[in-house]
Amino acid sequence: MKIEINRVNDAVHLEAVAPSSTVKVHIDGSPEIGGQGLGVRPMELILMALGSCSSFDLISILKKQRQDIQDISVSVEADRTDAVPAVFTAIRMTFNLKGTIDPAKAEKAAELAVKKYCSVHNMLAAGGVKISYTINIQ
């Protein structure tokens, strides 16, 4: 796996590309280091990666269980240390599912999706980050 990152302006606005897509991801730093709000911050990208990776697997497992998923969203929050580097110490995810979904199947699917199949979760957990999740079904 390989990506490319290029500087876009005189500040810290970057653009990332991957061979798997034509989409360009814009990344920017905080105002303290010259960021101008032109992209997401690197640590936000990590939370996005965790939420999307877990969601992909959750959707796949629920579909295999023949659950009727009409919609899914995930909210991801994190705590960071006050020291430099300000690494994550805890992350909480809330999966919001809509459809005709058996709560017991959703719980089992989330356990597998997050803790077994999501490589982003496993990488962060191996680094000592405490990751938890909850499921809401509407």
Short mmCIF file of N, CA, C and O in Angstrom, two decimals:
data_model
loop_
_atom_site.label_atom_id
_atom_site.label_comp_id
_atom_site.label_asym_id
_atom_site.label_seq_id
_atom_site.Cartn_x
_atom_site.Cartn_y
_atom_site.Cartn_z
N MET A 1 0.85 -1.17 0.00
CA MET A 1 0.00 0.00 0.00
C MET A 1 0.90 1.23 0.00
O MET A 1 1.89 1.28 0.71
N LYS A 2 0.51 2.22 -0.80
CA LYS A 2 1.29 3.43 -0.90
C LYS A 2 0.35 4.59 -1.21
O LYS A 2 -0.59 4.45 -1.98
N ILE A 3 0.65 5.75 -0.63
CA ILE A 3 -0.09 6.98 -0.93
C ILE A 3 0.92 8.06 -1.24
O ILE A 3 2.11 7.91 -0.99
N GLU A 4 0.44 9.16 -1.79
CA GLU A 4 1.29 10.31 -2.07
C GLU A 4 0.66 11.53 -1.42
O GLU A 4 -0.57 11.71 -1.45
N ILE A 5 1.49 12.38 -0.81
CA ILE A 5 1.03 13.62 -0.19
C ILE A 5 1.85 14.77 -0.76
O ILE A 5 3.08 14.70 -0.81
N ASN A 6 1.15 15.81 -1.20
CA ASN A 6 1.81 16.98 -1.78
C ASN A 6 1.33 18.25 -1.09
O ASN A 6 0.15 18.36 -0.72
N ARG A 7 2.22 19.20 -0.96
CA ARG A 7 1.90 20.49 -0.37
C ARG A 7 1.13 21.31 -1.39
O ARG A 7 1.49 21.38 -2.57
N VAL A 8 0.07 22.00 -0.93
CA VAL A 8 -0.79 22.76 -1.83
C VAL A 8 -0.49 24.26 -1.78
O VAL A 8 -0.60 24.95 -2.78
N ASN A 9 -0.11 24.78 -0.59
CA ASN A 9 0.13 26.22 -0.48
C ASN A 9 1.38 26.51 0.34
O ASN A 9 2.11 25.59 0.71
N ASP A 10 1.61 27.77 0.64
CA ASP A 10 2.79 28.16 1.41
C ASP A 10 2.70 27.78 2.88
O ASP A 10 3.68 27.87 3.61
N ALA A 11 1.52 27.40 3.33
CA ALA A 11 1.32 27.05 4.74
C ALA A 11 1.44 25.53 4.90
O ALA A 11 2.39 24.93 4.43
N VAL A 12 0.46 24.92 5.55
CA VAL A 12 0.52 23.47 5.80
C VAL A 12 -0.67 22.72 5.18
O VAL A 12 -1.04 21.65 5.64
N HIS A 13 -1.24 23.26 4.13
CA HIS A 13 -2.33 22.59 3.41
C HIS A 13 -1.72 21.52 2.51
O HIS A 13 -0.89 21.81 1.66
N LEU A 14 -2.13 20.28 2.73
CA LEU A 14 -1.63 19.14 1.96
C LEU A 14 -2.76 18.45 1.23
O LEU A 14 -3.93 18.58 1.59
N GLU A 15 -2.40 17.69 0.21
CA GLU A 15 -3.37 16.93 -0.56
C GLU A 15 -2.84 15.51 -0.69
O GLU A 15 -1.70 15.30 -1.12
N ALA A 16 -3.66 14.55 -0.31
CA ALA A 16 -3.25 13.14 -0.36
C ALA A 16 -4.04 12.42 -1.44
O ALA A 16 -5.23 12.68 -1.64
N VAL A 17 -3.35 11.50 -2.13
CA VAL A 17 -4.00 10.67 -3.14
C VAL A 17 -3.54 9.22 -2.96
O VAL A 17 -2.45 8.97 -2.44
N ALA A 18 -4.40 8.33 -3.38
CA ALA A 18 -4.10 6.90 -3.32
C ALA A 18 -4.44 6.28 -4.67
O ALA A 18 -5.35 6.75 -5.36
N PRO A 19 -3.74 5.22 -5.06
CA PRO A 19 -4.02 4.61 -6.35
C PRO A 19 -5.41 3.96 -6.44
O PRO A 19 -5.88 3.70 -7.53
N SER A 20 -6.07 3.76 -5.31
CA SER A 20 -7.38 3.11 -5.32
C SER A 20 -8.52 4.05 -5.70
O SER A 20 -9.65 3.60 -5.89
N SER A 21 -8.24 5.37 -5.83
CA SER A 21 -9.31 6.33 -6.08
C SER A 21 -8.75 7.58 -6.74
O SER A 21 -7.57 7.90 -6.62
N THR A 22 -9.63 8.33 -7.40
CA THR A 22 -9.25 9.62 -7.96
C THR A 22 -9.55 10.75 -6.98
O THR A 22 -9.26 11.91 -7.26
N VAL A 23 -10.13 10.43 -5.84
CA VAL A 23 -10.48 11.43 -4.84
C VAL A 23 -9.22 11.96 -4.17
O VAL A 23 -8.31 11.20 -3.83
N LYS A 24 -9.19 13.27 -3.97
CA LYS A 24 -8.07 13.90 -3.27
C LYS A 24 -8.54 14.27 -1.87
O LYS A 24 -9.60 14.87 -1.70
N VAL A 25 -7.76 13.91 -0.87
CA VAL A 25 -8.09 14.22 0.52
C VAL A 25 -7.27 15.43 0.94
O VAL A 25 -6.04 15.43 0.83
N HIS A 26 -7.96 16.46 1.41
CA HIS A 26 -7.29 17.68 1.84
C HIS A 26 -7.03 17.63 3.34
O HIS A 26 -7.93 17.33 4.13
N ILE A 27 -5.80 17.92 3.71
CA ILE A 27 -5.36 17.86 5.10
C ILE A 27 -4.74 19.20 5.45
O ILE A 27 -4.01 19.79 4.64
N ASP A 28 -5.07 19.70 6.63
CA ASP A 28 -4.51 20.98 7.07
C ASP A 28 -4.21 20.89 8.56
O ASP A 28 -4.77 20.05 9.27
N GLY A 29 -3.32 21.74 9.02
CA GLY A 29 -2.94 21.76 10.42
C GLY A 29 -3.77 22.74 11.22
O GLY A 29 -4.65 23.44 10.69
N SER A 30 -3.47 22.84 12.49
CA SER A 30 -4.15 23.79 13.36
C SER A 30 -3.68 25.21 13.03
O SER A 30 -2.62 25.40 12.44
N PRO A 31 -4.46 26.21 13.42
CA PRO A 31 -4.04 27.59 13.17
C PRO A 31 -2.69 27.92 13.81
O PRO A 31 -1.94 28.73 13.28
N GLU A 32 -2.38 27.25 14.92
CA GLU A 32 -1.12 27.51 15.62
C GLU A 32 0.11 27.19 14.76
O GLU A 32 1.18 27.77 14.97
N ILE A 33 -0.03 26.30 13.81
CA ILE A 33 1.11 25.97 12.95
C ILE A 33 0.91 26.46 11.51
O ILE A 33 1.61 26.05 10.60
N GLY A 34 -0.08 27.33 11.32
CA GLY A 34 -0.31 27.91 10.00
C GLY A 34 -1.48 27.34 9.23
O GLY A 34 -1.71 27.70 8.09
N GLY A 35 -2.24 26.45 9.86
CA GLY A 35 -3.42 25.89 9.20
C GLY A 35 -4.46 26.95 8.91
O GLY A 35 -4.60 27.92 9.65
N GLN A 36 -5.18 26.75 7.82
CA GLN A 36 -6.17 27.72 7.37
C GLN A 36 -7.57 27.12 7.23
O GLN A 36 -8.42 27.69 6.56
N GLY A 37 -7.79 25.96 7.83
CA GLY A 37 -9.10 25.33 7.75
C GLY A 37 -9.43 24.79 6.37
O GLY A 37 -10.58 24.71 5.98
N LEU A 38 -8.41 24.40 5.61
CA LEU A 38 -8.61 23.93 4.24
C LEU A 38 -8.67 22.41 4.12
O LEU A 38 -8.72 21.88 3.02
N GLY A 39 -8.66 21.74 5.24
CA GLY A 39 -8.74 20.29 5.24
C GLY A 39 -8.87 19.76 6.65
O GLY A 39 -8.82 20.53 7.61
N VAL A 40 -9.03 18.46 6.76
CA VAL A 40 -9.13 17.85 8.09
C VAL A 40 -7.72 17.68 8.66
O VAL A 40 -6.73 17.66 7.93
N ARG A 41 -7.67 17.54 9.95
CA ARG A 41 -6.38 17.35 10.62
C ARG A 41 -6.02 15.88 10.65
O ARG A 41 -6.88 15.00 10.61
N PRO A 42 -4.73 15.57 10.74
CA PRO A 42 -4.29 14.17 10.71
C PRO A 42 -4.94 13.27 11.76
O PRO A 42 -5.33 12.14 11.45
N MET A 43 -5.09 13.76 12.98
CA MET A 43 -5.70 12.91 14.02
C MET A 43 -7.18 12.68 13.76
O MET A 43 -7.73 11.65 14.11
N GLU A 44 -7.84 13.65 13.11
CA GLU A 44 -9.23 13.45 12.70
C GLU A 44 -9.32 12.36 11.65
O GLU A 44 -10.27 11.57 11.63
N LEU A 45 -8.32 12.30 10.77
CA LEU A 45 -8.29 11.24 9.76
C LEU A 45 -8.23 9.86 10.40
O LEU A 45 -8.84 8.91 9.90
N ILE A 46 -7.51 9.75 11.51
CA ILE A 46 -7.43 8.46 12.20
C ILE A 46 -8.81 8.06 12.73
O ILE A 46 -9.23 6.91 12.60
N LEU A 47 -9.53 9.02 13.31
CA LEU A 47 -10.89 8.71 13.80
C LEU A 47 -11.81 8.35 12.65
O LEU A 47 -12.64 7.45 12.77
N MET A 48 -11.66 9.04 11.53
CA MET A 48 -12.46 8.72 10.34
C MET A 48 -12.14 7.31 9.85
O MET A 48 -13.04 6.57 9.45
N ALA A 49 -10.87 6.95 9.88
CA ALA A 49 -10.46 5.61 9.45
C ALA A 49 -11.06 4.54 10.36
O ALA A 49 -11.58 3.52 9.89
N LEU A 50 -11.03 4.76 11.67
CA LEU A 50 -11.61 3.80 12.61
C LEU A 50 -13.11 3.66 12.41
O LEU A 50 -13.63 2.55 12.33
N GLY A 51 -13.80 4.78 12.31
CA GLY A 51 -15.26 4.74 12.14
C GLY A 51 -15.69 4.10 10.84
O GLY A 51 -16.62 3.31 10.80
N SER A 52 -14.97 4.41 9.75
CA SER A 52 -15.36 3.84 8.46
C SER A 52 -14.99 2.36 8.37
O SER A 52 -15.77 1.55 7.86
N CYS A 53 -13.82 2.00 8.85
CA CYS A 53 -13.40 0.59 8.83
C CYS A 53 -14.40 -0.27 9.62
O CYS A 53 -14.84 -1.32 9.14
N SER A 54 -14.75 0.18 10.80
CA SER A 54 -15.71 -0.56 11.63
C SER A 54 -17.08 -0.63 10.96
O SER A 54 -17.76 -1.66 11.01
N SER A 55 -17.48 0.47 10.33
CA SER A 55 -18.78 0.50 9.66
C SER A 55 -18.84 -0.44 8.48
O SER A 55 -19.85 -1.12 8.26
N PHE A 56 -17.76 -0.48 7.67
CA PHE A 56 -17.72 -1.41 6.53
C PHE A 56 -17.98 -2.83 7.02
O PHE A 56 -18.81 -3.56 6.46
N ASP A 57 -17.25 -3.23 8.06
CA ASP A 57 -17.37 -4.60 8.56
C ASP A 57 -18.73 -4.84 9.20
O ASP A 57 -19.31 -5.92 9.03
N LEU A 58 -19.25 -3.86 9.92
CA LEU A 58 -20.57 -4.01 10.55
C LEU A 58 -21.65 -4.19 9.49
O LEU A 58 -22.50 -5.08 9.61
N ILE A 59 -21.62 -3.39 8.46
CA ILE A 59 -22.61 -3.51 7.38
C ILE A 59 -22.51 -4.88 6.73
O ILE A 59 -23.52 -5.55 6.50
N SER A 60 -21.31 -5.31 6.42
CA SER A 60 -21.10 -6.61 5.78
C SER A 60 -21.65 -7.76 6.63
O SER A 60 -22.34 -8.64 6.12
N ILE A 61 -21.34 -7.75 7.91
CA ILE A 61 -21.79 -8.82 8.79
C ILE A 61 -23.31 -8.81 8.93
O ILE A 61 -23.96 -9.87 8.85
N LEU A 62 -23.90 -7.64 9.11
CA LEU A 62 -25.37 -7.56 9.25
C LEU A 62 -26.07 -8.01 7.97
O LEU A 62 -27.11 -8.66 8.03
N LYS A 63 -25.51 -7.68 6.82
CA LYS A 63 -26.10 -8.15 5.55
C LYS A 63 -26.03 -9.66 5.46
O LYS A 63 -26.99 -10.30 5.02
N LYS A 64 -24.91 -10.26 5.88
CA LYS A 64 -24.79 -11.72 5.87
C LYS A 64 -25.78 -12.37 6.83
O LYS A 64 -26.21 -13.50 6.61
N GLN A 65 -26.14 -11.64 7.87
CA GLN A 65 -27.13 -12.13 8.83
C GLN A 65 -28.56 -11.84 8.37
O GLN A 65 -29.51 -12.08 9.10
N ARG A 66 -28.69 -11.30 7.18
CA ARG A 66 -29.98 -10.97 6.56
C ARG A 66 -30.79 -9.96 7.37
O ARG A 66 -32.01 -10.06 7.50
N GLN A 67 -30.07 -8.99 7.93
CA GLN A 67 -30.73 -7.91 8.64
C GLN A 67 -31.01 -6.79 7.65
O GLN A 67 -30.23 -6.55 6.73
N ASP A 68 -32.14 -6.10 7.84
CA ASP A 68 -32.56 -5.03 6.93
C ASP A 68 -31.97 -3.70 7.43
O ASP A 68 -32.54 -3.04 8.28
N ILE A 69 -30.82 -3.32 6.88
CA ILE A 69 -30.16 -2.07 7.26
C ILE A 69 -30.60 -0.99 6.28
O ILE A 69 -30.26 -1.02 5.10
N GLN A 70 -31.36 -0.03 6.79
CA GLN A 70 -31.79 1.07 5.94
C GLN A 70 -30.80 2.23 5.97
O GLN A 70 -30.64 2.95 4.99
N ASP A 71 -30.11 2.39 7.10
CA ASP A 71 -29.14 3.47 7.20
C ASP A 71 -28.19 3.19 8.36
O ASP A 71 -28.53 2.44 9.29
N ILE A 72 -27.01 3.77 8.30
CA ILE A 72 -26.03 3.67 9.37
C ILE A 72 -25.24 4.97 9.43
O ILE A 72 -24.92 5.56 8.40
N SER A 73 -24.96 5.40 10.64
CA SER A 73 -24.03 6.51 10.85
C SER A 73 -23.23 6.17 12.11
O SER A 73 -23.66 5.37 12.92
N VAL A 74 -22.08 6.77 12.22
CA VAL A 74 -21.24 6.53 13.39
C VAL A 74 -20.64 7.85 13.85
O VAL A 74 -20.22 8.67 13.04
N SER A 75 -20.66 8.05 15.15
CA SER A 75 -20.04 9.21 15.77
C SER A 75 -18.83 8.71 16.54
O SER A 75 -18.92 7.71 17.26
N VAL A 76 -17.69 9.37 16.37
CA VAL A 76 -16.46 8.92 17.02
C VAL A 76 -15.86 10.09 17.81
O VAL A 76 -15.66 11.17 17.26
N GLU A 77 -15.62 9.86 19.10
CA GLU A 77 -15.02 10.86 19.98
C GLU A 77 -13.77 10.29 20.61
O GLU A 77 -13.72 9.09 20.89
N ALA A 78 -12.78 11.16 20.87
CA ALA A 78 -11.54 10.66 21.45
C ALA A 78 -11.00 11.60 22.51
O ALA A 78 -11.25 12.81 22.48
N ASP A 79 -10.27 11.00 23.44
CA ASP A 79 -9.51 11.75 24.44
C ASP A 79 -8.04 11.64 24.08
O ASP A 79 -7.60 10.59 23.61
N ARG A 80 -7.30 12.72 24.33
CA ARG A 80 -5.87 12.74 24.02
C ARG A 80 -5.08 13.16 25.25
O ARG A 80 -5.61 13.86 26.12
N THR A 81 -3.82 12.79 25.29
CA THR A 81 -2.97 13.23 26.38
C THR A 81 -2.68 14.72 26.22
O THR A 81 -2.81 15.28 25.14
N ASP A 82 -2.27 15.35 27.32
CA ASP A 82 -1.88 16.76 27.27
C ASP A 82 -0.42 16.92 26.86
O ASP A 82 0.03 18.01 26.58
N ALA A 83 0.31 15.83 26.85
CA ALA A 83 1.73 15.86 26.53
C ALA A 83 1.94 15.83 25.01
O ALA A 83 1.04 15.52 24.25
N VAL A 84 3.15 16.15 24.61
CA VAL A 84 3.53 16.06 23.20
C VAL A 84 4.34 14.79 23.02
O VAL A 84 5.30 14.57 23.76
N PRO A 85 3.98 13.90 22.12
CA PRO A 85 2.86 13.99 21.19
C PRO A 85 1.53 13.69 21.88
O PRO A 85 1.48 12.88 22.80
N ALA A 86 0.49 14.37 21.46
CA ALA A 86 -0.83 14.24 22.08
C ALA A 86 -1.57 13.04 21.48
O ALA A 86 -2.44 13.17 20.63
N VAL A 87 -1.18 11.86 21.93
CA VAL A 87 -1.76 10.62 21.40
C VAL A 87 -3.15 10.36 21.99
O VAL A 87 -3.51 10.90 23.04
N PHE A 88 -3.91 9.52 21.32
CA PHE A 88 -5.21 9.12 21.83
C PHE A 88 -5.03 8.19 23.02
O PHE A 88 -4.16 7.32 23.02
N THR A 89 -5.88 8.37 24.01
CA THR A 89 -5.90 7.45 25.16
C THR A 89 -7.18 6.63 25.19
O THR A 89 -7.17 5.49 25.61
N ALA A 90 -8.27 7.22 24.71
CA ALA A 90 -9.56 6.52 24.68
C ALA A 90 -10.38 7.03 23.50
O ALA A 90 -10.35 8.22 23.18
N ILE A 91 -11.10 6.10 22.89
CA ILE A 91 -11.98 6.44 21.77
C ILE A 91 -13.32 5.77 22.01
O ILE A 91 -13.39 4.60 22.40
N ARG A 92 -14.40 6.53 21.78
CA ARG A 92 -15.76 6.02 21.92
C ARG A 92 -16.49 6.17 20.59
O ARG A 92 -16.47 7.25 20.00
N MET A 93 -17.10 5.08 20.16
CA MET A 93 -17.88 5.12 18.92
C MET A 93 -19.34 4.84 19.24
O MET A 93 -19.65 3.99 20.08
N THR A 94 -20.22 5.55 18.56
CA THR A 94 -21.65 5.28 18.67
C THR A 94 -22.18 4.98 17.27
O THR A 94 -22.12 5.83 16.38
N PHE A 95 -22.63 3.74 17.08
CA PHE A 95 -23.22 3.33 15.81
C PHE A 95 -24.72 3.55 15.89
O PHE A 95 -25.38 3.06 16.80
N ASN A 96 -25.25 4.28 14.93
CA ASN A 96 -26.69 4.52 14.84
C ASN A 96 -27.20 3.75 13.63
O ASN A 96 -26.85 4.07 12.49
N LEU A 97 -27.99 2.71 13.91
CA LEU A 97 -28.52 1.85 12.85
C LEU A 97 -30.00 2.11 12.68
O LEU A 97 -30.73 2.30 13.67
N LYS A 98 -30.45 2.07 11.45
CA LYS A 98 -31.87 2.24 11.16
C LYS A 98 -32.30 1.06 10.31
O LYS A 98 -31.61 0.70 9.35
N GLY A 99 -33.41 0.44 10.69
CA GLY A 99 -33.92 -0.69 9.93
C GLY A 99 -34.52 -1.74 10.84
O GLY A 99 -34.68 -1.53 12.05
N THR A 100 -34.83 -2.87 10.25
CA THR A 100 -35.36 -4.00 11.01
C THR A 100 -34.17 -4.87 11.37
O THR A 100 -33.73 -5.71 10.58
N ILE A 101 -33.64 -4.63 12.56
CA ILE A 101 -32.39 -5.26 12.98
C ILE A 101 -32.56 -5.87 14.36
O ILE A 101 -32.98 -5.19 15.30
N ASP A 102 -32.24 -7.14 14.49
CA ASP A 102 -32.28 -7.84 15.76
C ASP A 102 -31.17 -7.29 16.66
O ASP A 102 -29.99 -7.35 16.27
N PRO A 103 -31.49 -6.75 17.84
CA PRO A 103 -30.47 -6.17 18.72
C PRO A 103 -29.35 -7.15 19.09
O PRO A 103 -28.17 -6.75 19.14
N ALA A 104 -29.68 -8.41 19.32
CA ALA A 104 -28.65 -9.40 19.67
C ALA A 104 -27.70 -9.63 18.50
O ALA A 104 -26.48 -9.74 18.69
N LYS A 105 -28.24 -9.67 17.29
CA LYS A 105 -27.39 -9.84 16.10
C LYS A 105 -26.53 -8.61 15.88
O LYS A 105 -25.37 -8.71 15.48
N ALA A 106 -27.09 -7.43 16.14
CA ALA A 106 -26.32 -6.20 15.98
C ALA A 106 -25.16 -6.15 16.97
O ALA A 106 -24.06 -5.74 16.61
N GLU A 107 -25.40 -6.57 18.20
CA GLU A 107 -24.34 -6.59 19.22
C GLU A 107 -23.21 -7.54 18.82
O GLU A 107 -22.04 -7.20 18.91
N LYS A 108 -23.58 -8.73 18.38
CA LYS A 108 -22.57 -9.71 17.97
C LYS A 108 -21.80 -9.22 16.73
O LYS A 108 -20.59 -9.35 16.65
N ALA A 109 -22.55 -8.65 15.79
CA ALA A 109 -21.92 -8.13 14.57
C ALA A 109 -20.94 -7.00 14.90
O ALA A 109 -19.84 -6.94 14.35
N ALA A 110 -21.33 -6.12 15.82
CA ALA A 110 -20.44 -5.01 16.20
C ALA A 110 -19.19 -5.53 16.90
O ALA A 110 -18.09 -5.03 16.66
N GLU A 111 -19.35 -6.52 17.76
CA GLU A 111 -18.19 -7.11 18.45
C GLU A 111 -17.19 -7.66 17.43
O GLU A 111 -15.99 -7.41 17.53
N LEU A 112 -17.69 -8.38 16.44
CA LEU A 112 -16.82 -8.93 15.40
C LEU A 112 -16.23 -7.82 14.53
O LEU A 112 -15.03 -7.82 14.24
N ALA A 113 -17.07 -6.89 14.11
CA ALA A 113 -16.64 -5.82 13.21
C ALA A 113 -15.54 -4.98 13.84
O ALA A 113 -14.50 -4.74 13.22
N VAL A 114 -15.77 -4.55 15.07
CA VAL A 114 -14.83 -3.63 15.70
C VAL A 114 -13.59 -4.36 16.19
O VAL A 114 -12.46 -3.98 15.88
N LYS A 115 -13.78 -5.41 16.96
CA LYS A 115 -12.64 -6.01 17.66
C LYS A 115 -11.91 -7.11 16.91
O LYS A 115 -10.76 -7.41 17.22
N LYS A 116 -12.56 -7.71 15.92
CA LYS A 116 -11.89 -8.80 15.20
C LYS A 116 -11.43 -8.38 13.80
O LYS A 116 -10.30 -8.65 13.41
N TYR A 117 -12.32 -7.75 13.04
CA TYR A 117 -12.03 -7.51 11.63
C TYR A 117 -11.46 -6.13 11.29
O TYR A 117 -10.81 -5.98 10.27
N CYS A 118 -11.71 -5.13 12.12
CA CYS A 118 -11.24 -3.78 11.79
C CYS A 118 -9.76 -3.64 12.10
O CYS A 118 -9.34 -3.59 13.26
N SER A 119 -8.95 -3.55 11.07
CA SER A 119 -7.50 -3.46 11.25
C SER A 119 -7.10 -2.14 11.91
O SER A 119 -6.10 -2.08 12.63
N VAL A 120 -7.86 -1.09 11.69
CA VAL A 120 -7.55 0.19 12.33
C VAL A 120 -7.73 0.06 13.84
O VAL A 120 -6.89 0.50 14.62
N HIS A 121 -8.82 -0.58 14.27
CA HIS A 121 -9.04 -0.82 15.70
C HIS A 121 -7.88 -1.61 16.29
O HIS A 121 -7.33 -1.26 17.34
N ASN A 122 -7.51 -2.70 15.62
CA ASN A 122 -6.47 -3.56 16.15
C ASN A 122 -5.13 -2.84 16.26
O ASN A 122 -4.38 -3.04 17.22
N MET A 123 -4.83 -1.98 15.32
CA MET A 123 -3.59 -1.22 15.35
C MET A 123 -3.60 -0.22 16.52
O MET A 123 -2.63 -0.12 17.27
N LEU A 124 -4.71 0.50 16.69
CA LEU A 124 -4.81 1.47 17.78
C LEU A 124 -4.81 0.77 19.15
O LEU A 124 -4.14 1.22 20.08
N ALA A 125 -5.55 -0.33 19.26
CA ALA A 125 -5.62 -1.07 20.52
C ALA A 125 -4.25 -1.63 20.90
O ALA A 125 -3.87 -1.64 22.07
N ALA A 126 -3.49 -2.07 19.91
CA ALA A 126 -2.14 -2.58 20.17
C ALA A 126 -1.24 -1.48 20.73
O ALA A 126 -0.29 -1.77 21.45
N GLY A 127 -1.57 -0.23 20.43
CA GLY A 127 -0.81 0.90 20.94
C GLY A 127 -1.32 1.40 22.28
O GLY A 127 -0.88 2.44 22.77
N GLY A 128 -2.27 0.68 22.88
CA GLY A 128 -2.76 1.02 24.20
C GLY A 128 -3.98 1.91 24.25
O GLY A 128 -4.40 2.34 25.32
N VAL A 129 -4.60 2.21 23.11
CA VAL A 129 -5.80 3.04 23.09
C VAL A 129 -7.00 2.20 23.51
O VAL A 129 -7.22 1.11 22.98
N LYS A 130 -7.78 2.69 24.47
CA LYS A 130 -8.99 2.00 24.91
C LYS A 130 -10.13 2.41 24.00
O LYS A 130 -10.46 3.60 23.91
N ILE A 131 -10.72 1.44 23.32
CA ILE A 131 -11.78 1.72 22.35
C ILE A 131 -13.06 1.04 22.80
O ILE A 131 -13.07 -0.16 23.07
N SER A 132 -14.12 1.82 22.86
CA SER A 132 -15.43 1.28 23.23
C SER A 132 -16.46 1.72 22.19
O SER A 132 -16.21 2.62 21.40
N TYR A 133 -17.60 1.06 22.23
CA TYR A 133 -18.66 1.42 21.28
C TYR A 133 -20.03 1.13 21.90
O TYR A 133 -20.16 0.32 22.82
N THR A 134 -21.03 1.80 21.38
CA THR A 134 -22.42 1.53 21.70
C THR A 134 -23.19 1.47 20.40
O THR A 134 -22.75 2.01 19.37
N ILE A 135 -24.35 0.81 20.47
CA ILE A 135 -25.20 0.66 19.29
C ILE A 135 -26.59 1.19 19.62
O ILE A 135 -27.16 0.84 20.65
N ASN A 136 -27.11 2.03 18.75
CA ASN A 136 -28.48 2.50 18.84
C ASN A 136 -29.21 2.00 17.60
O ASN A 136 -28.73 2.20 16.49
N ILE A 137 -30.37 1.39 17.80
CA ILE A 137 -31.18 0.91 16.66
C ILE A 137 -32.50 1.67 16.66
O ILE A 137 -33.20 1.74 17.68
N GLN A 138 -32.82 2.23 15.51
CA GLN A 138 -34.08 2.96 15.35
C GLN A 138 -35.00 2.20 14.45
O GLN A 138 -34.60 1.58 13.51
#
